[in-house]
Amino acid sequence: MKSLFSRWALPALAAAISFNSAAADYPAKPVTLVIGFTAGGPTDAVGRYLARKLEAELGQTVVVENRAGANGVVAVQSVKRAAADGYTLMLGSSGTLSIEPVYKQKVDYQVLKDFQPVALVASYPYLLVVPSGSSFDTVQELIAGARQKPGTLTFASAGSGAVNHLAGEWFKSASKVDITHVPYKGDSAAIADLVAGRVDMAFLSAIAAMPQVQAGKLRALAIASAQPSPVAPGVPTVAQAAGIPGFTAEPWNGVLAPAGLPPDLTQRLNAAVNKVMGTAESRDALLKLGQFPMTGSADDFAQHIRTQTERWAQVIQDGNIAKAE
């Protein structure tokens, strides 16, 4: 028995000593933060802000690597294969983590099996916008117009399965209106057609929509947050304006690592992200990006992923939305 104990205990003790030493020395080299979207969008904007601030907390360079494609799935596949040593992290999005797994008939990853949630970072509510030349000045007018001419009005999205696609579908089913979905390859193309009046409405992030609203090219009818927001002062919530209790469409981002990240490193990174996101400076900086900082434990983030996944699965079911291949 003593011999058996020795064979198991000594390697385990050596591994523990080695791990504690590695955790104490972390990070000993630059950390890469992978972002699954192109530069300039809301996820990239908050990711680059976070990377700059984390450098001071970690004492190392944090390199942002954009690996865009397939609504963030290209980045997922890349980080999933990386070593679980804390040197490759991902800024995941709600679309990738909570919508793709329930919107697609098959995905090749399981978020809470293949990744270790580290920390929530930020959220940003969508604005319900129409072209400035639209005849609709309120959400109720928009709903009434859609009911008068079923299937005639259109709503733009960043693509099938994007958060603003499902937000539009939720709005349709809850309002009992027939509005035709027009998917684009990203928000930029959608905005161009929306400004030109070729589509009738869209749910867009504030960072994308507000410059157009301020320039008089779009009109914000409502904001898809739980409460009125300083992002769009004086604009009612969709829940209030449309009479849809609980309607919120607030994409969010959070930091994840490959599954198997040691608990001490998870805690170290969680504390660093929370410290960055918990400052008044971050709140003010993110407000300019139309976003709000989020904080919480790694377990809080894991639970957020679960509840958001369940919520969007219900939206898909209630709206009879066909799943993608």
PDB file of C-alpha atoms in Angstrom:
ATOM      1  CA  MET A   1       0.000   0.000   0.000  1.00  0.00           C
ATOM      2  CA  LYS A   2       2.825   2.370   0.845  1.00  0.00           C
ATOM      3  CA  SER A   3       4.451   1.720  -2.500  1.00  0.00           C
ATOM      4  CA  LEU A   4       1.171   2.366  -4.335  1.00  0.00           C
ATOM      5  CA  PHE A   5       0.657   5.610  -2.418  1.00  0.00           C
ATOM      6  CA  SER A   6       4.137   6.751  -3.291  1.00  0.00           C
ATOM      7  CA  ARG A   7       3.680   6.058  -6.981  1.00  0.00           C
ATOM      8  CA  TRP A   8       0.553   8.263  -7.057  1.00  0.00           C
ATOM      9  CA  ALA A   9       1.328  10.896  -4.423  1.00  0.00           C
ATOM     10  CA  LEU A  10       4.815  11.946  -5.462  1.00  0.00           C
ATOM     11  CA  PRO A  11       3.951  12.812  -9.093  1.00  0.00           C
ATOM     12  CA  ALA A  12       0.819  14.600  -7.917  1.00  0.00           C
ATOM     13  CA  LEU A  13       2.824  16.622  -5.397  1.00  0.00           C
ATOM     14  CA  ALA A  14       5.393  17.499  -8.028  1.00  0.00           C
ATOM     15  CA  ALA A  15       2.648  18.605 -10.411  1.00  0.00           C
ATOM     16  CA  ALA A  16       1.054  20.766  -7.706  1.00  0.00           C
ATOM     17  CA  ILE A  17       4.364  22.432  -6.908  1.00  0.00           C
ATOM     18  CA  SER A  18       4.994  23.042 -10.604  1.00  0.00           C
ATOM     19  CA  PHE A  19       1.476  24.454 -11.095  1.00  0.00           C
ATOM     20  CA  ASN A  20       1.723  26.814  -8.119  1.00  0.00           C
ATOM     21  CA  SER A  21       5.025  28.090  -9.447  1.00  0.00           C
ATOM     22  CA  ALA A  22       3.540  28.624 -12.920  1.00  0.00           C
ATOM     23  CA  ALA A  23       0.516  30.443 -11.487  1.00  0.00           C
ATOM     24  CA  ALA A  24       2.740  32.698  -9.412  1.00  0.00           C
ATOM     25  CA  ASP A  25       4.830  33.601 -12.460  1.00  0.00           C
ATOM     26  CA  TYR A  26       1.868  34.190 -14.790  1.00  0.00           C
ATOM     27  CA  PRO A  27       2.030  35.914 -17.172  1.00  0.00           C
ATOM     28  CA  ALA A  28       5.658  35.490 -18.154  1.00  0.00           C
ATOM     29  CA  LYS A  29       5.086  36.397 -21.814  1.00  0.00           C
ATOM     30  CA  PRO A  30       2.543  38.300 -23.937  1.00  0.00           C
ATOM     31  CA  VAL A  31      -1.109  37.185 -23.800  1.00  0.00           C
ATOM     32  CA  THR A  32      -3.206  36.926 -26.964  1.00  0.00           C
ATOM     33  CA  LEU A  33      -6.850  38.000 -26.921  1.00  0.00           C
ATOM     34  CA  VAL A  34      -8.643  36.521 -29.941  1.00  0.00           C
ATOM     35  CA  ILE A  35     -11.677  38.423 -31.255  1.00  0.00           C
ATOM     36  CA  GLY A  36     -13.987  36.707 -33.716  1.00  0.00           C
ATOM     37  CA  PHE A  37     -15.007  39.865 -35.563  1.00  0.00           C
ATOM     38  CA  THR A  38     -13.413  42.512 -37.750  1.00  0.00           C
ATOM     39  CA  ALA A  39     -11.933  45.718 -36.417  1.00  0.00           C
ATOM     40  CA  GLY A  40     -14.278  48.617 -35.735  1.00  0.00           C
ATOM     41  CA  GLY A  41     -17.352  46.785 -34.448  1.00  0.00           C
ATOM     42  CA  PRO A  42     -18.629  46.786 -30.859  1.00  0.00           C
ATOM     43  CA  THR A  43     -16.864  43.548 -29.858  1.00  0.00           C
ATOM     44  CA  ASP A  44     -13.566  44.741 -31.296  1.00  0.00           C
ATOM     45  CA  ALA A  45     -13.936  48.165 -29.679  1.00  0.00           C
ATOM     46  CA  VAL A  46     -14.466  46.830 -26.173  1.00  0.00           C
ATOM     47  CA  GLY A  47     -11.833  44.127 -26.721  1.00  0.00           C
ATOM     48  CA  ARG A  48      -9.155  46.647 -27.602  1.00  0.00           C
ATOM     49  CA  TYR A  49     -10.092  48.807 -24.625  1.00  0.00           C
ATOM     50  CA  LEU A  50      -9.919  45.774 -22.334  1.00  0.00           C
ATOM     51  CA  ALA A  51      -6.564  44.684 -23.783  1.00  0.00           C
ATOM     52  CA  ARG A  52      -4.989  48.085 -23.099  1.00  0.00           C
ATOM     53  CA  LYS A  53      -6.204  48.155 -19.534  1.00  0.00           C
ATOM     54  CA  LEU A  54      -5.295  44.518 -18.823  1.00  0.00           C
ATOM     55  CA  GLU A  55      -1.691  45.204 -19.731  1.00  0.00           C
ATOM     56  CA  ALA A  56      -1.360  47.360 -16.624  1.00  0.00           C
ATOM     57  CA  GLU A  57      -3.040  44.722 -14.439  1.00  0.00           C
ATOM     58  CA  LEU A  58      -1.074  41.769 -15.789  1.00  0.00           C
ATOM     59  CA  GLY A  59       2.246  43.486 -16.401  1.00  0.00           C
ATOM     60  CA  GLN A  60       2.458  42.039 -19.884  1.00  0.00           C
ATOM     61  CA  THR A  61       1.530  42.947 -23.431  1.00  0.00           C
ATOM     62  CA  VAL A  62      -1.969  41.822 -24.479  1.00  0.00           C
ATOM     63  CA  VAL A  63      -2.073  41.302 -28.230  1.00  0.00           C
ATOM     64  CA  VAL A  64      -5.448  41.572 -29.985  1.00  0.00           C
ATOM     65  CA  GLU A  65      -5.871  39.077 -32.821  1.00  0.00           C
ATOM     66  CA  ASN A  66      -8.916  39.440 -35.066  1.00  0.00           C
ATOM     67  CA  ARG A  67     -10.000  36.071 -36.481  1.00  0.00           C
ATOM     68  CA  ALA A  68     -13.286  36.996 -38.115  1.00  0.00           C
ATOM     69  CA  GLY A  69     -15.719  34.625 -39.770  1.00  0.00           C
ATOM     70  CA  ALA A  70     -18.914  32.622 -39.329  1.00  0.00           C
ATOM     71  CA  ASN A  71     -20.319  34.847 -36.564  1.00  0.00           C
ATOM     72  CA  GLY A  72     -17.286  34.279 -34.371  1.00  0.00           C
ATOM     73  CA  VAL A  73     -17.037  30.524 -34.917  1.00  0.00           C
ATOM     74  CA  VAL A  74     -13.646  30.787 -36.673  1.00  0.00           C
ATOM     75  CA  ALA A  75     -12.216  32.271 -33.465  1.00  0.00           C
ATOM     76  CA  VAL A  76     -13.959  29.609 -31.370  1.00  0.00           C
ATOM     77  CA  GLN A  77     -12.349  26.823 -33.354  1.00  0.00           C
ATOM     78  CA  SER A  78      -8.933  28.450 -33.082  1.00  0.00           C
ATOM     79  CA  VAL A  79      -9.023  29.034 -29.324  1.00  0.00           C
ATOM     80  CA  LYS A  80     -10.575  25.638 -28.654  1.00  0.00           C
ATOM     81  CA  ARG A  81      -7.367  24.034 -29.967  1.00  0.00           C
ATOM     82  CA  ALA A  82      -5.030  26.292 -27.973  1.00  0.00           C
ATOM     83  CA  ALA A  83      -3.177  25.334 -24.801  1.00  0.00           C
ATOM     84  CA  ALA A  84      -5.057  25.954 -21.546  1.00  0.00           C
ATOM     85  CA  ASP A  85      -2.217  27.991 -20.071  1.00  0.00           C
ATOM     86  CA  GLY A  86      -3.763  31.465 -19.956  1.00  0.00           C
ATOM     87  CA  TYR A  87      -1.779  32.805 -22.890  1.00  0.00           C
ATOM     88  CA  THR A  88      -4.579  32.414 -25.442  1.00  0.00           C
ATOM     89  CA  LEU A  89      -7.913  33.946 -24.491  1.00  0.00           C
ATOM     90  CA  MET A  90     -11.050  34.757 -26.464  1.00  0.00           C
ATOM     91  CA  LEU A  91     -13.457  37.646 -26.192  1.00  0.00           C
ATOM     92  CA  GLY A  92     -16.614  35.667 -26.897  1.00  0.00           C
ATOM     93  CA  SER A  93     -19.915  37.191 -27.980  1.00  0.00           C
ATOM     94  CA  SER A  94     -23.511  36.373 -27.145  1.00  0.00           C
ATOM     95  CA  GLY A  95     -24.182  35.370 -30.740  1.00  0.00           C
ATOM     96  CA  THR A  96     -21.350  32.855 -30.780  1.00  0.00           C
ATOM     97  CA  LEU A  97     -21.872  31.498 -27.273  1.00  0.00           C
ATOM     98  CA  SER A  98     -25.649  31.553 -26.805  1.00  0.00           C
ATOM     99  CA  ILE A  99     -27.253  31.709 -30.259  1.00  0.00           C
ATOM    100  CA  GLU A 100     -25.152  29.642 -32.661  1.00  0.00           C
ATOM    101  CA  PRO A 101     -25.515  26.490 -30.496  1.00  0.00           C
ATOM    102  CA  VAL A 102     -29.330  26.687 -30.636  1.00  0.00           C
ATOM    103  CA  TYR A 103     -29.844  28.323 -34.044  1.00  0.00           C
ATOM    104  CA  LYS A 104     -27.638  25.961 -36.019  1.00  0.00           C
ATOM    105  CA  GLN A 105     -28.713  22.354 -36.378  1.00  0.00           C
ATOM    106  CA  LYS A 106     -25.169  21.287 -35.625  1.00  0.00           C
ATOM    107  CA  VAL A 107     -22.111  23.074 -34.248  1.00  0.00           C
ATOM    108  CA  ASP A 108     -18.744  21.527 -33.516  1.00  0.00           C
ATOM    109  CA  TYR A 109     -18.303  22.988 -30.037  1.00  0.00           C
ATOM    110  CA  GLN A 110     -19.987  22.885 -26.643  1.00  0.00           C
ATOM    111  CA  VAL A 111     -19.331  26.173 -24.910  1.00  0.00           C
ATOM    112  CA  LEU A 112     -19.227  25.022 -21.294  1.00  0.00           C
ATOM    113  CA  LYS A 113     -17.392  21.811 -22.156  1.00  0.00           C
ATOM    114  CA  ASP A 114     -14.780  23.196 -24.534  1.00  0.00           C
ATOM    115  CA  PHE A 115     -14.127  26.506 -22.751  1.00  0.00           C
ATOM    116  CA  GLN A 116     -13.553  27.889 -19.294  1.00  0.00           C
ATOM    117  CA  PRO A 117     -15.603  31.067 -18.734  1.00  0.00           C
ATOM    118  CA  VAL A 118     -13.345  33.660 -17.122  1.00  0.00           C
ATOM    119  CA  ALA A 119     -15.223  36.950 -16.800  1.00  0.00           C
ATOM    120  CA  LEU A 120     -18.070  39.005 -18.172  1.00  0.00           C
ATOM    121  CA  VAL A 121     -16.910  42.219 -19.821  1.00  0.00           C
ATOM    122  CA  ALA A 122     -19.680  44.390 -21.291  1.00  0.00           C
ATOM    123  CA  SER A 123     -23.126  44.549 -22.849  1.00  0.00           C
ATOM    124  CA  TYR A 124     -24.714  46.915 -25.322  1.00  0.00           C
ATOM    125  CA  PRO A 125     -28.415  47.396 -26.033  1.00  0.00           C
ATOM    126  CA  TYR A 126     -29.753  47.602 -29.548  1.00  0.00           C
ATOM    127  CA  LEU A 127     -31.662  50.570 -30.869  1.00  0.00           C
ATOM    128  CA  LEU A 128     -34.750  50.027 -33.005  1.00  0.00           C
ATOM    129  CA  VAL A 129     -34.145  52.422 -35.877  1.00  0.00           C
ATOM    130  CA  VAL A 130     -35.877  53.443 -39.100  1.00  0.00           C
ATOM    131  CA  PRO A 131     -34.696  55.678 -41.981  1.00  0.00           C
ATOM    132  CA  SER A 132     -35.104  59.391 -41.336  1.00  0.00           C
ATOM    133  CA  GLY A 133     -37.576  59.536 -44.213  1.00  0.00           C
ATOM    134  CA  SER A 134     -39.789  56.845 -42.694  1.00  0.00           C
ATOM    135  CA  SER A 135     -43.435  57.652 -42.082  1.00  0.00           C
ATOM    136  CA  PHE A 136     -43.185  55.942 -38.679  1.00  0.00           C
ATOM    137  CA  ASP A 137     -42.371  58.180 -35.733  1.00  0.00           C
ATOM    138  CA  THR A 138     -43.210  55.681 -32.982  1.00  0.00           C
ATOM    139  CA  VAL A 139     -43.062  51.951 -32.435  1.00  0.00           C
ATOM    140  CA  GLN A 140     -46.858  51.778 -32.311  1.00  0.00           C
ATOM    141  CA  GLU A 141     -47.061  53.460 -35.712  1.00  0.00           C
ATOM    142  CA  LEU A 142     -44.556  50.932 -37.052  1.00  0.00           C
ATOM    143  CA  ILE A 143     -46.601  48.028 -35.711  1.00  0.00           C
ATOM    144  CA  ALA A 144     -49.823  49.486 -37.104  1.00  0.00           C
ATOM    145  CA  GLY A 145     -48.195  49.960 -40.510  1.00  0.00           C
ATOM    146  CA  ALA A 146     -46.944  46.383 -40.518  1.00  0.00           C
ATOM    147  CA  ARG A 147     -50.432  45.093 -39.688  1.00  0.00           C
ATOM    148  CA  GLN A 148     -52.000  47.108 -42.507  1.00  0.00           C
ATOM    149  CA  LYS A 149     -49.656  45.584 -45.099  1.00  0.00           C
ATOM    150  CA  PRO A 150     -48.517  42.129 -43.900  1.00  0.00           C
ATOM    151  CA  GLY A 151     -45.180  41.021 -45.355  1.00  0.00           C
ATOM    152  CA  THR A 152     -44.512  44.384 -47.010  1.00  0.00           C
ATOM    153  CA  LEU A 153     -42.192  45.961 -44.435  1.00  0.00           C
ATOM    154  CA  THR A 154     -38.623  44.679 -44.086  1.00  0.00           C
ATOM    155  CA  PHE A 155     -36.054  44.513 -41.305  1.00  0.00           C
ATOM    156  CA  ALA A 156     -32.305  44.294 -41.803  1.00  0.00           C
ATOM    157  CA  SER A 157     -29.823  42.239 -39.791  1.00  0.00           C
ATOM    158  CA  ALA A 158     -26.121  41.461 -39.779  1.00  0.00           C
ATOM    159  CA  GLY A 159     -26.968  37.975 -41.055  1.00  0.00           C
ATOM    160  CA  SER A 160     -29.136  34.972 -40.304  1.00  0.00           C
ATOM    161  CA  GLY A 161     -28.561  33.901 -36.732  1.00  0.00           C
ATOM    162  CA  ALA A 162     -27.120  37.258 -35.640  1.00  0.00           C
ATOM    163  CA  VAL A 163     -28.525  38.706 -32.424  1.00  0.00           C
ATOM    164  CA  ASN A 164     -30.300  41.470 -34.328  1.00  0.00           C
ATOM    165  CA  HIS A 165     -31.889  38.870 -36.607  1.00  0.00           C
ATOM    166  CA  LEU A 166     -33.403  37.060 -33.637  1.00  0.00           C
ATOM    167  CA  ALA A 167     -34.325  40.375 -31.995  1.00  0.00           C
ATOM    168  CA  GLY A 168     -36.328  41.194 -35.132  1.00  0.00           C
ATOM    169  CA  GLU A 169     -37.978  37.788 -35.101  1.00  0.00           C
ATOM    170  CA  TRP A 170     -38.866  38.192 -31.430  1.00  0.00           C
ATOM    171  CA  PHE A 171     -40.354  41.616 -32.161  1.00  0.00           C
ATOM    172  CA  LYS A 172     -42.412  40.115 -35.013  1.00  0.00           C
ATOM    173  CA  SER A 173     -43.819  37.204 -33.039  1.00  0.00           C
ATOM    174  CA  ALA A 174     -44.525  39.227 -29.889  1.00  0.00           C
ATOM    175  CA  SER A 175     -46.186  42.047 -31.865  1.00  0.00           C
ATOM    176  CA  LYS A 176     -48.041  39.606 -34.121  1.00  0.00           C
ATOM    177  CA  VAL A 177     -46.844  41.300 -37.297  1.00  0.00           C
ATOM    178  CA  ASP A 178     -45.397  39.978 -40.545  1.00  0.00           C
ATOM    179  CA  ILE A 179     -42.159  41.793 -41.418  1.00  0.00           C
ATOM    180  CA  THR A 180     -39.727  40.285 -43.917  1.00  0.00           C
ATOM    181  CA  HIS A 181     -36.161  39.587 -42.798  1.00  0.00           C
ATOM    182  CA  VAL A 182     -33.358  40.857 -45.065  1.00  0.00           C
ATOM    183  CA  PRO A 183     -29.978  39.440 -43.971  1.00  0.00           C
ATOM    184  CA  TYR A 184     -26.736  41.274 -44.776  1.00  0.00           C
ATOM    185  CA  LYS A 185     -23.083  40.368 -44.369  1.00  0.00           C
ATOM    186  CA  GLY A 186     -22.536  42.559 -41.343  1.00  0.00           C
ATOM    187  CA  ASP A 187     -24.075  45.724 -39.931  1.00  0.00           C
ATOM    188  CA  SER A 188     -22.225  48.122 -42.248  1.00  0.00           C
ATOM    189  CA  ALA A 189     -23.982  46.878 -45.373  1.00  0.00           C
ATOM    190  CA  ALA A 190     -27.304  46.866 -43.530  1.00  0.00           C
ATOM    191  CA  ILE A 191     -26.835  50.470 -42.413  1.00  0.00           C
ATOM    192  CA  ALA A 192     -26.109  51.639 -45.966  1.00  0.00           C
ATOM    193  CA  ASP A 193     -29.410  50.232 -47.247  1.00  0.00           C
ATOM    194  CA  LEU A 194     -31.297  51.396 -44.167  1.00  0.00           C
ATOM    195  CA  VAL A 195     -30.072  54.983 -44.563  1.00  0.00           C
ATOM    196  CA  ALA A 196     -31.024  54.823 -48.251  1.00  0.00           C
ATOM    197  CA  GLY A 197     -34.525  53.646 -47.330  1.00  0.00           C
ATOM    198  CA  ARG A 198     -34.215  50.290 -49.074  1.00  0.00           C
ATOM    199  CA  VAL A 199     -35.183  48.514 -45.846  1.00  0.00           C
ATOM    200  CA  ASP A 200     -37.649  49.737 -43.250  1.00  0.00           C
ATOM    201  CA  MET A 201     -36.156  49.011 -39.849  1.00  0.00           C
ATOM    202  CA  ALA A 202     -33.392  47.290 -37.938  1.00  0.00           C
ATOM    203  CA  PHE A 203     -32.056  46.603 -34.478  1.00  0.00           C
ATOM    204  CA  LEU A 204     -28.549  48.086 -34.399  1.00  0.00           C
ATOM    205  CA  SER A 205     -25.919  48.647 -31.742  1.00  0.00           C
ATOM    206  CA  ALA A 206     -25.655  52.203 -30.472  1.00  0.00           C
ATOM    207  CA  ILE A 207     -22.048  52.506 -31.665  1.00  0.00           C
ATOM    208  CA  ALA A 208     -23.263  51.755 -35.189  1.00  0.00           C
ATOM    209  CA  ALA A 209     -26.590  53.593 -35.095  1.00  0.00           C
ATOM    210  CA  MET A 210     -26.049  56.745 -33.031  1.00  0.00           C
ATOM    211  CA  PRO A 211     -23.725  58.522 -35.492  1.00  0.00           C
ATOM    212  CA  GLN A 212     -26.399  58.062 -38.164  1.00  0.00           C
ATOM    213  CA  VAL A 213     -29.129  59.197 -35.757  1.00  0.00           C
ATOM    214  CA  GLN A 214     -27.127  62.283 -34.781  1.00  0.00           C
ATOM    215  CA  ALA A 215     -26.470  63.024 -38.447  1.00  0.00           C
ATOM    216  CA  GLY A 216     -30.210  62.921 -39.123  1.00  0.00           C
ATOM    217  CA  LYS A 217     -29.998  59.869 -41.379  1.00  0.00           C
ATOM    218  CA  LEU A 218     -31.766  57.422 -39.027  1.00  0.00           C
ATOM    219  CA  ARG A 219     -34.461  57.811 -36.389  1.00  0.00           C
ATOM    220  CA  ALA A 220     -34.329  55.883 -33.100  1.00  0.00           C
ATOM    221  CA  LEU A 221     -37.808  54.720 -32.075  1.00  0.00           C
ATOM    222  CA  ALA A 222     -36.845  52.641 -29.038  1.00  0.00           C
ATOM    223  CA  ILE A 223     -33.989  50.989 -27.189  1.00  0.00           C
ATOM    224  CA  ALA A 224     -33.979  47.266 -26.448  1.00  0.00           C
ATOM    225  CA  SER A 225     -32.754  47.540 -22.872  1.00  0.00           C
ATOM    226  CA  ALA A 226     -34.588  46.654 -19.674  1.00  0.00           C
ATOM    227  CA  GLN A 227     -34.652  50.317 -18.582  1.00  0.00           C
ATOM    228  CA  PRO A 228     -34.329  53.663 -20.392  1.00  0.00           C
ATOM    229  CA  SER A 229     -30.663  54.229 -21.101  1.00  0.00           C
ATOM    230  CA  PRO A 230     -28.212  57.142 -21.158  1.00  0.00           C
ATOM    231  CA  VAL A 231     -26.992  55.664 -24.446  1.00  0.00           C
ATOM    232  CA  ALA A 232     -30.104  57.153 -26.052  1.00  0.00           C
ATOM    233  CA  PRO A 233     -31.582  59.817 -23.745  1.00  0.00           C
ATOM    234  CA  GLY A 234     -35.334  60.273 -24.043  1.00  0.00           C
ATOM    235  CA  VAL A 235     -35.832  57.126 -26.129  1.00  0.00           C
ATOM    236  CA  PRO A 236     -38.355  54.636 -24.632  1.00  0.00           C
ATOM    237  CA  THR A 237     -37.632  50.946 -24.262  1.00  0.00           C
ATOM    238  CA  VAL A 238     -39.039  48.500 -26.788  1.00  0.00           C
ATOM    239  CA  ALA A 239     -40.871  46.772 -23.925  1.00  0.00           C
ATOM    240  CA  GLN A 240     -42.633  50.037 -23.055  1.00  0.00           C
ATOM    241  CA  ALA A 241     -43.245  51.312 -26.561  1.00  0.00           C
ATOM    242  CA  ALA A 242     -44.394  48.032 -28.094  1.00  0.00           C
ATOM    243  CA  GLY A 243     -46.074  46.581 -25.027  1.00  0.00           C
ATOM    244  CA  ILE A 244     -43.811  43.499 -25.019  1.00  0.00           C
ATOM    245  CA  PRO A 245     -43.000  42.624 -21.386  1.00  0.00           C
ATOM    246  CA  GLY A 246     -39.408  41.546 -20.858  1.00  0.00           C
ATOM    247  CA  PHE A 247     -38.205  42.437 -24.341  1.00  0.00           C
ATOM    248  CA  THR A 248     -34.455  43.005 -24.213  1.00  0.00           C
ATOM    249  CA  ALA A 249     -31.850  42.541 -26.902  1.00  0.00           C
ATOM    250  CA  GLU A 250     -28.496  43.333 -25.357  1.00  0.00           C
ATOM    251  CA  PRO A 251     -25.539  41.531 -26.909  1.00  0.00           C
ATOM    252  CA  TRP A 252     -22.696  40.942 -24.477  1.00  0.00           C
ATOM    253  CA  ASN A 253     -19.072  39.898 -24.419  1.00  0.00           C
ATOM    254  CA  GLY A 254     -16.952  37.903 -22.027  1.00  0.00           C
ATOM    255  CA  VAL A 255     -13.466  36.433 -21.752  1.00  0.00           C
ATOM    256  CA  LEU A 256     -13.031  32.678 -22.076  1.00  0.00           C
ATOM    257  CA  ALA A 257     -10.058  30.320 -22.151  1.00  0.00           C
ATOM    258  CA  PRO A 258      -9.679  26.783 -23.483  1.00  0.00           C
ATOM    259  CA  ALA A 259     -11.149  24.157 -21.151  1.00  0.00           C
ATOM    260  CA  GLY A 260      -8.727  23.010 -18.492  1.00  0.00           C
ATOM    261  CA  LEU A 261      -7.443  26.435 -17.465  1.00  0.00           C
ATOM    262  CA  PRO A 262      -6.202  25.942 -13.872  1.00  0.00           C
ATOM    263  CA  PRO A 263      -8.487  27.476 -11.226  1.00  0.00           C
ATOM    264  CA  ASP A 264      -5.773  29.809  -9.924  1.00  0.00           C
ATOM    265  CA  LEU A 265      -5.268  31.284 -13.385  1.00  0.00           C
ATOM    266  CA  THR A 266      -9.019  31.594 -13.878  1.00  0.00           C
ATOM    267  CA  GLN A 267      -9.264  33.509 -10.608  1.00  0.00           C
ATOM    268  CA  ARG A 268      -6.247  35.677 -11.458  1.00  0.00           C
ATOM    269  CA  LEU A 269      -7.698  36.663 -14.827  1.00  0.00           C
ATOM    270  CA  ASN A 270     -11.207  37.124 -13.423  1.00  0.00           C
ATOM    271  CA  ALA A 271      -9.900  39.522 -10.779  1.00  0.00           C
ATOM    272  CA  ALA A 272      -7.936  41.483 -13.395  1.00  0.00           C
ATOM    273  CA  VAL A 273     -10.931  41.849 -15.752  1.00  0.00           C
ATOM    274  CA  ASN A 274     -13.266  42.780 -12.892  1.00  0.00           C
ATOM    275  CA  LYS A 275     -10.823  45.422 -11.683  1.00  0.00           C
ATOM    276  CA  VAL A 276     -10.668  46.966 -15.150  1.00  0.00           C
ATOM    277  CA  MET A 277     -14.432  46.862 -15.726  1.00  0.00           C
ATOM    278  CA  GLY A 278     -15.289  48.052 -12.215  1.00  0.00           C
ATOM    279  CA  THR A 279     -13.857  51.551 -12.522  1.00  0.00           C
ATOM    280  CA  ALA A 280     -15.667  54.811 -13.178  1.00  0.00           C
ATOM    281  CA  GLU A 281     -13.172  55.415 -15.977  1.00  0.00           C
ATOM    282  CA  SER A 282     -14.289  52.240 -17.749  1.00  0.00           C
ATOM    283  CA  ARG A 283     -17.950  53.092 -17.255  1.00  0.00           C
ATOM    284  CA  ASP A 284     -17.429  56.497 -18.875  1.00  0.00           C
ATOM    285  CA  ALA A 285     -15.258  55.137 -21.674  1.00  0.00           C
ATOM    286  CA  LEU A 286     -17.677  52.338 -22.542  1.00  0.00           C
ATOM    287  CA  LEU A 287     -20.679  54.663 -22.446  1.00  0.00           C
ATOM    288  CA  LYS A 288     -19.062  56.548 -25.328  1.00  0.00           C
ATOM    289  CA  LEU A 289     -19.063  53.214 -27.189  1.00  0.00           C
ATOM    290  CA  GLY A 290     -22.723  52.627 -26.360  1.00  0.00           C
ATOM    291  CA  GLN A 291     -21.781  49.879 -23.910  1.00  0.00           C
ATOM    292  CA  PHE A 292     -21.909  49.103 -20.208  1.00  0.00           C
ATOM    293  CA  PRO A 293     -19.247  47.265 -18.179  1.00  0.00           C
ATOM    294  CA  MET A 294     -20.168  43.978 -16.508  1.00  0.00           C
ATOM    295  CA  THR A 295     -18.477  42.217 -13.602  1.00  0.00           C
ATOM    296  CA  GLY A 296     -18.909  38.951 -11.728  1.00  0.00           C
ATOM    297  CA  SER A 297     -17.299  35.624 -10.984  1.00  0.00           C
ATOM    298  CA  ALA A 298     -16.392  32.962 -13.515  1.00  0.00           C
ATOM    299  CA  ASP A 299     -19.390  30.982 -12.249  1.00  0.00           C
ATOM    300  CA  ASP A 300     -21.624  34.023 -12.813  1.00  0.00           C
ATOM    301  CA  PHE A 301     -20.447  34.119 -16.411  1.00  0.00           C
ATOM    302  CA  ALA A 302     -21.119  30.406 -16.902  1.00  0.00           C
ATOM    303  CA  GLN A 303     -24.652  30.843 -15.544  1.00  0.00           C
ATOM    304  CA  HIS A 304     -25.188  33.870 -17.795  1.00  0.00           C
ATOM    305  CA  ILE A 305     -24.288  31.747 -20.814  1.00  0.00           C
ATOM    306  CA  ARG A 306     -26.804  29.084 -19.709  1.00  0.00           C
ATOM    307  CA  THR A 307     -29.696  31.493 -19.135  1.00  0.00           C
ATOM    308  CA  GLN A 308     -29.053  33.431 -22.343  1.00  0.00           C
ATOM    309  CA  THR A 309     -28.917  30.209 -24.354  1.00  0.00           C
ATOM    310  CA  GLU A 310     -32.247  29.131 -22.883  1.00  0.00           C
ATOM    311  CA  ARG A 311     -33.794  32.535 -23.616  1.00  0.00           C
ATOM    312  CA  TRP A 312     -32.789  32.564 -27.306  1.00  0.00           C
ATOM    313  CA  ALA A 313     -33.809  28.927 -27.721  1.00  0.00           C
ATOM    314  CA  GLN A 314     -37.265  29.959 -26.518  1.00  0.00           C
ATOM    315  CA  VAL A 315     -37.330  32.883 -28.975  1.00  0.00           C
ATOM    316  CA  ILE A 316     -36.492  30.493 -31.816  1.00  0.00           C
ATOM    317  CA  GLN A 317     -39.217  28.099 -30.717  1.00  0.00           C
ATOM    318  CA  ASP A 318     -41.886  30.779 -30.180  1.00  0.00           C
ATOM    319  CA  GLY A 319     -41.114  32.429 -33.506  1.00  0.00           C
ATOM    320  CA  ASN A 320     -41.052  29.113 -35.403  1.00  0.00           C
ATOM    321  CA  ILE A 321     -37.668  30.147 -36.771  1.00  0.00           C
ATOM    322  CA  ALA A 322     -36.167  27.521 -39.037  1.00  0.00           C
ATOM    323  CA  LYS A 323     -32.748  26.390 -37.847  1.00  0.00           C
ATOM    324  CA  ALA A 324     -29.802  26.832 -40.178  1.00  0.00           C
ATOM    325  CA  GLU A 325     -27.697  23.962 -41.473  1.00  0.00           C
TER     326      GLU A 325
END
